[in-house]
CSV table of C-alpha atoms in Angstrom, one decimal:
chain,number,residue,atom,x,y,z
A,163,MET,CA,-9.9,-12.5,5.3
A,164,THR,CA,-7.3,-11.7,8.0
A,165,LEU,CA,-8.2,-10.2,11.4
A,166,ALA,CA,-6.6,-6.9,10.5
A,167,ARG,CA,-8.7,-6.7,7.3
A,168,LYS,CA,-11.9,-7.5,9.2
A,169,ILE,CA,-11.2,-4.7,11.7
A,170,ASN,CA,-10.3,-2.3,9.0
A,171,THR,CA,-13.5,-3.0,7.2
A,172,ALA,CA,-15.5,-2.4,10.4
A,173,SER,CA,-13.5,0.8,10.9
A,174,SER,CA,-14.3,2.0,7.3
A,175,CYS,CA,-18.0,1.3,7.9
A,176,PHE,CA,-18.1,3.5,11.0
A,177,PHE,CA,-16.2,6.2,9.1
A,178,LEU,CA,-18.9,6.1,6.4
A,179,ILE,CA,-21.8,6.1,8.9
A,180,GLY,CA,-20.2,9.1,10.7
A,181,PHE,CA,-19.8,11.0,7.5
A,182,LEU,CA,-23.4,10.3,6.4
A,183,ILE,CA,-24.7,11.4,9.8
A,184,ALA,CA,-22.6,14.5,9.8
A,185,LYS,CA,-23.9,15.6,6.4
A,186,SER,CA,-27.5,14.7,7.1
A,187,GLN,CA,-27.8,17.6,9.5
A,188,TYR,CA,-28.4,19.8,6.5
A,189,LEU,CA,-31.5,17.8,5.6
A,190,PRO,CA,-34.9,18.8,7.1
A,191,PHE,CA,-34.8,16.2,9.9
A,192,VAL,CA,-36.3,16.7,13.4
A,193,LEU,CA,-33.0,16.0,15.0
A,194,THR,CA,-31.0,19.1,16.1
A,195,PRO,CA,-27.5,19.7,14.6
A,196,ILE,CA,-25.9,19.0,18.0
A,197,ILE,CA,-27.3,15.5,18.1
A,198,HIS,CA,-26.1,14.9,14.6
A,199,ASN,CA,-22.6,16.0,15.6
A,200,ILE,CA,-22.6,13.9,18.7
A,201,LEU,CA,-23.6,10.8,16.8
A,202,ALA,CA,-21.1,11.5,14.0
A,203,LEU,CA,-18.2,12.2,16.3
A,204,SER,CA,-19.1,9.1,18.3
A,205,CYS,CA,-18.9,7.0,15.1
A,206,TYR,CA,-15.6,8.6,14.3
A,207,PHE,CA,-14.3,7.8,17.8
A,208,ILE,CA,-15.2,4.2,17.3
A,209,ALA,CA,-13.7,4.1,13.8
A,210,TYR,CA,-10.4,5.6,15.0
A,211,THR,CA,-10.3,3.2,17.9
A,212,LEU,CA,-10.8,0.2,15.6
A,213,TRP,CA,-8.2,1.5,13.3
A,214,PHE,CA,-5.8,1.8,16.3
A,215,VAL,CA,-6.4,-1.8,17.1
A,216,SER,CA,-6.0,-3.1,13.5
A,217,SER,CA,-2.7,-1.2,13.2
A,218,HIS,CA,-1.2,-3.6,15.7
A,219,TYR,CA,-1.9,-6.5,13.3
A,220,GLN,CA,-0.4,-4.8,10.2
A,221,GLY,CA,2.6,-6.3,8.6
A,222,SER,CA,6.1,-4.8,9.3
A,223,ASN,CA,8.3,-3.3,6.7
A,224,THR,CA,11.9,-1.9,6.6
A,225,PRO,CA,11.6,1.8,6.2
A,226,ASP,CA,14.2,3.7,4.2
A,227,LYS,CA,15.8,6.1,6.6
A,228,ARG,CA,17.2,8.2,3.8
A,229,GLU,CA,13.7,9.2,2.6
A,230,TRP,CA,11.5,11.8,4.2
A,231,TYR,CA,8.8,9.2,4.8
A,232,GLY,CA,11.0,6.6,6.4
A,233,PHE,CA,11.1,7.9,9.9
A,234,ALA,CA,9.0,4.9,11.0
A,235,GLN,CA,7.3,1.7,9.8
A,236,PHE,CA,4.0,2.3,8.1
A,237,LYS,CA,2.2,0.4,10.9
A,238,GLU,CA,3.6,2.8,13.4
A,239,GLN,CA,2.6,5.8,11.3
A,240,PHE,CA,-0.9,4.4,11.2
A,241,LEU,CA,-0.8,4.0,15.0
A,242,TYR,CA,0.2,7.7,15.4
A,243,ALA,CA,-2.5,8.8,13.0
A,244,ALA,CA,-5.2,6.7,14.8
A,245,THR,CA,-4.1,8.2,18.1
A,246,LEU,CA,-4.4,11.7,16.9
A,247,GLY,CA,-7.8,10.8,15.5
A,248,ILE,CA,-9.0,9.5,18.8
A,249,ILE,CA,-7.9,12.6,20.6
A,250,ALA,CA,-9.4,14.9,17.9
A,251,SER,CA,-12.8,13.1,18.1
A,252,PHE,CA,-12.9,13.4,21.9
A,253,ILE,CA,-12.0,17.1,21.6
A,254,GLY,CA,-14.6,17.5,18.9
A,255,ILE,CA,-17.3,16.2,21.3
A,256,LEU,CA,-16.1,18.7,23.9
A,257,ALA,CA,-16.1,21.5,21.3
A,258,LEU,CA,-19.9,21.1,21.0
A,259,PHE,CA,-20.0,22.6,24.5
A,260,LEU,CA,-16.8,24.7,24.3
A,261,PRO,CA,-16.7,26.2,20.8
A,262,ALA,CA,-13.2,27.4,21.2
A,263,LEU,CA,-12.0,23.8,20.9
A,264,ILE,CA,-13.3,23.4,17.4
A,265,VAL,CA,-10.1,24.9,16.0
A,266,PRO,CA,-7.6,22.5,17.6
A,267,SER,CA,-9.9,19.6,16.9
A,268,THR,CA,-10.0,20.3,13.1
A,269,TRP,CA,-6.3,20.7,12.9
A,270,LEU,CA,-5.7,17.5,14.8
A,271,ILE,CA,-7.9,15.7,12.2
A,272,PHE,CA,-5.8,17.3,9.5
A,273,SER,CA,-2.6,16.1,11.1
A,274,CYS,CA,-4.1,12.6,11.5
A,275,ASN,CA,-4.9,12.5,7.8
A,276,VAL,CA,-1.4,13.7,6.9
A,277,LEU,CA,0.2,10.9,8.9
A,278,TRP,CA,-2.2,8.5,7.3
A,279,SER,CA,-1.2,9.7,3.8
A,280,VAL,CA,2.5,9.4,4.7
A,281,GLY,CA,1.9,5.8,6.0
A,282,GLU,CA,0.1,4.9,2.8
A,283,TYR,CA,2.9,6.3,0.7
A,284,ASN,CA,5.4,4.4,2.8
A,285,LYS,CA,3.5,1.2,2.3
A,286,LEU,CA,3.3,1.9,-1.5
A,287,LYS,CA,7.1,2.3,-1.7
A,288,HIS,CA,8.1,-0.4,0.8
A,289,PRO,CA,5.3,-2.9,1.4
A,290,SER,CA,5.5,-5.7,3.9
A,291,ASP,CA,7.5,-8.7,2.7
A,292,ASP,CA,4.9,-11.0,4.3
A,293,ASP,CA,1.9,-9.4,2.5
A,294,LEU,CA,1.0,-12.0,-0.1
A,295,ASN,CA,-2.0,-10.1,-1.2
A,296,PHE,CA,-0.3,-6.8,-1.9
A,297,SER,CA,-1.4,-5.0,-5.0
A,298,TYR,CA,0.4,-1.9,-6.3
A,299,SER,CA,-2.6,-0.5,-8.1
A,300,ASN,CA,-4.8,-1.1,-5.0
A,301,GLN,CA,-2.3,0.7,-2.8
A,302,GLN,CA,-2.3,3.6,-5.2
A,303,ALA,CA,-6.1,3.9,-4.8
A,304,ASP,CA,-5.7,3.8,-1.0
A,305,LEU,CA,-3.1,6.6,-1.2
A,306,SER,CA,-5.3,8.7,-3.5
A,307,TYR,CA,-8.2,8.3,-1.1
A,308,ALA,CA,-6.0,9.3,1.9
A,309,LEU,CA,-4.8,12.4,0.0
A,310,THR,CA,-8.3,13.5,-0.9
A,311,MET,CA,-9.4,13.1,2.7
A,312,SER,CA,-6.4,15.2,3.8
A,313,GLY,CA,-7.6,17.9,1.4
A,314,ILE,CA,-11.1,17.8,2.9
A,315,ALA,CA,-9.6,18.0,6.4
A,316,CYS,CA,-7.4,20.9,5.5
A,317,THR,CA,-10.3,22.8,3.9
A,318,SER,CA,-12.4,22.1,7.0
A,319,ALA,CA,-9.6,23.3,9.4
A,320,LEU,CA,-9.0,26.5,7.4
A,321,SER,CA,-12.7,27.3,7.2
A,322,ALA,CA,-13.2,26.6,10.9
A,323,THR,CA,-10.3,28.8,11.8
A,324,LEU,CA,-11.5,31.7,9.6
A,325,LEU,CA,-15.1,31.4,10.9
A,326,PHE,CA,-13.9,31.5,14.5
A,327,PHE,CA,-11.6,34.5,14.2
A,328,LEU,CA,-13.5,36.3,11.4
A,329,PRO,CA,-17.2,35.7,11.8
A,330,SER,CA,-18.0,38.5,9.5
A,331,ILE,CA,-17.0,36.5,6.4
A,332,THR,CA,-19.1,33.5,7.3
A,333,MET,CA,-21.1,33.3,4.1
A,334,PRO,CA,-18.3,33.4,1.5
A,335,VAL,CA,-16.1,31.0,3.5
A,336,PHE,CA,-19.0,28.6,4.0
A,337,ILE,CA,-19.9,28.6,0.3
A,338,ILE,CA,-16.3,28.2,-1.0
A,339,SER,CA,-15.4,25.5,1.5
A,340,ALA,CA,-18.7,23.7,0.8
A,341,LEU,CA,-17.9,23.6,-3.0
A,342,ILE,CA,-14.3,22.4,-2.4
A,343,ILE,CA,-15.4,19.7,0.1
A,344,ALA,CA,-18.1,18.5,-2.3
A,345,GLY,CA,-15.7,18.2,-5.2
A,346,LEU,CA,-13.1,16.4,-3.0
A,347,GLY,CA,-15.8,14.3,-1.5
A,348,LEU,CA,-16.9,13.0,-4.9
A,349,LEU,CA,-13.2,12.3,-5.8
A,350,SER,CA,-12.7,10.4,-2.5
A,351,CYS,CA,-15.8,8.3,-3.2
A,352,GLU,CA,-14.4,7.3,-6.6
A,353,CYS,CA,-11.0,6.4,-5.0
A,354,LEU,CA,-12.7,4.4,-2.3
A,355,LEU,CA,-14.9,2.5,-4.8
A,356,ASN,CA,-11.8,1.8,-6.9
A,357,SER,CA,-10.0,0.4,-3.8
A,358,PHE,CA,-12.8,-1.9,-2.8
A,359,PHE,CA,-14.3,-3.0,-6.1
A,360,GLY,CA,-11.7,-2.3,-8.7
A,361,GLU,CA,-9.8,-5.1,-10.5
A,362,HIS,CA,-6.3,-5.1,-8.9
A,363,LYS,CA,-3.7,-7.7,-9.7
A,364,LYS,CA,-1.4,-8.9,-7.0
A,365,THR,CA,2.1,-7.5,-7.1
A,366,PRO,CA,4.9,-9.6,-5.7
A,367,THR,CA,7.0,-7.9,-3.0
A,368,SER,CA,10.8,-8.1,-2.8
A,369,LYS,CA,10.8,-11.2,-0.6
A,370,SER,CA,8.2,-13.1,-2.7
A,371,SER,CA,10.0,-12.0,-5.9
A,372,TYR,CA,13.2,-13.4,-4.6
A,373,ASN,CA,11.6,-16.7,-3.6
A,374,LEU,CA,10.0,-17.0,-7.0
A,375,MET,CA,13.3,-16.3,-8.8
A,376,HIS,CA,15.1,-18.8,-6.5
A,377,THR,CA,12.5,-21.5,-7.2
A,378,SER,CA,12.6,-20.9,-11.0
A,379,LEU,CA,16.5,-21.0,-11.0
A,380,GLU,CA,16.9,-23.8,-8.5
A,381,PHE,CA,19.1,-26.7,-9.6
A,382,ALA,CA,17.9,-30.2,-9.8
A,383,SER,CA,18.1,-32.3,-6.6
A,384,PRO,CA,21.0,-34.7,-6.2
A,385,GLN,CA,18.7,-37.7,-7.0
A,386,GLN,CA,17.8,-36.0,-10.3
A,387,LYS,CA,21.3,-35.3,-11.4
A,388,ILE,CA,23.1,-37.6,-13.9
A,389,LYS,CA,25.8,-39.6,-12.2
A,390,LEU,CA,29.0,-39.5,-14.2
A,391,ASP,CA,32.2,-41.3,-13.2
A,392,GLN,CA,34.2,-38.8,-15.1
A,393,PRO,CA,33.5,-35.3,-16.5
A,394,VAL,CA,32.3,-35.3,-20.0
A,395,TYR,CA,35.1,-33.1,-21.2
A,396,SER,CA,37.7,-35.5,-19.9
A,397,GLN,CA,36.1,-38.4,-21.7
A,398,LEU,CA,36.2,-36.5,-24.9
A,399,LEU,CA,39.9,-35.6,-24.5
A,400,GLN,CA,40.8,-39.3,-24.1
A,401,LYS,CA,39.3,-40.2,-27.5
A,402,PRO,CA,41.5,-40.0,-30.6
A,403,PRO,CA,40.6,-37.2,-33.1
A,404,LEU,CA,38.7,-38.1,-36.1
A,405,VAL,CA,40.6,-37.8,-39.4
A,406,MET,CA,38.9,-37.9,-42.8
A,407,VAL,CA,40.9,-40.1,-45.2
A,408,LYS,CA,40.2,-41.9,-48.4
A,409,ASN,CA,39.2,-45.6,-48.4
A,410,ASP,CA,42.2,-46.7,-50.5
A,411,GLU,CA,44.7,-45.1,-48.1
A,412,ILE,CA,43.6,-47.1,-45.0
A,413,ASN,CA,45.6,-50.1,-43.9
A,414,THR,CA,42.9,-52.5,-42.8
A,415,ALA,CA,45.4,-54.6,-40.8
A,416,GLY,CA,46.9,-51.9,-38.6
A,417,LEU,CA,44.5,-49.1,-39.3
A,418,THR,CA,47.4,-46.7,-39.9
A,419,LEU,CA,47.5,-43.9,-42.3
A,420,GLN,CA,49.8,-44.0,-45.4
A,421,SER,CA,51.8,-41.0,-46.4
A,422,CYS,CA,50.6,-39.3,-49.5
A,423,THR,CA,51.8,-36.5,-51.7
A,424,PRO,CA,49.4,-34.0,-53.2
A,425,SER,CA,48.7,-34.5,-56.9
A,426,ARG,CA,50.2,-32.1,-59.3
């Protein structure tokens, strides 16, 4: 396992711990919701920081500038997303004491997830040539997970904005957003499990495909070639043509053909 993969795994673990802690505040525990939020946001802060570090070890690709997602390499898009996540987590901790900051914090999280999804799509379309373990189906699962998490972040940002500016509709907004987040949460868990434990075959990238084709079509080495003093076709041209004649029409002394007339 590469260093980037190890750091990504640790980052995913902190994201999962933060998610579980954040949702556990609705259980009848003795801890107050503010402690749950501080612990969850702290885990998110560590997870985004680890993601920021691992992005430096990601492979490089050549983005397609003609496409909407090709404004940067996917590793740079991951760096931008991780940076927004770090800022959003820090503002989220401050929002526990200044509630007005909850709105920009949630929208920063949504922006982070959007950049993450763009990076995953960029990686799907233009993977790194040096990634020997690239799998198209696995990358599709990662993209699906990023999109579902973006949907969750968008729902949270909308509900937080509505609750902050329209507190009178707290109950319907809370119920609707909770149902949407629950459904997207189950879908994201399925995508995550598929990414980690699904059977995904390796897909050769453009560079590895070229190397494989070059190897399969490579000519034999000079030591393995047949050494010929003259080309085969020139040797064949120097030989007299074969003529089918009757045995009694051959002059055995000179091996010359006798003239003959067709029978009537």
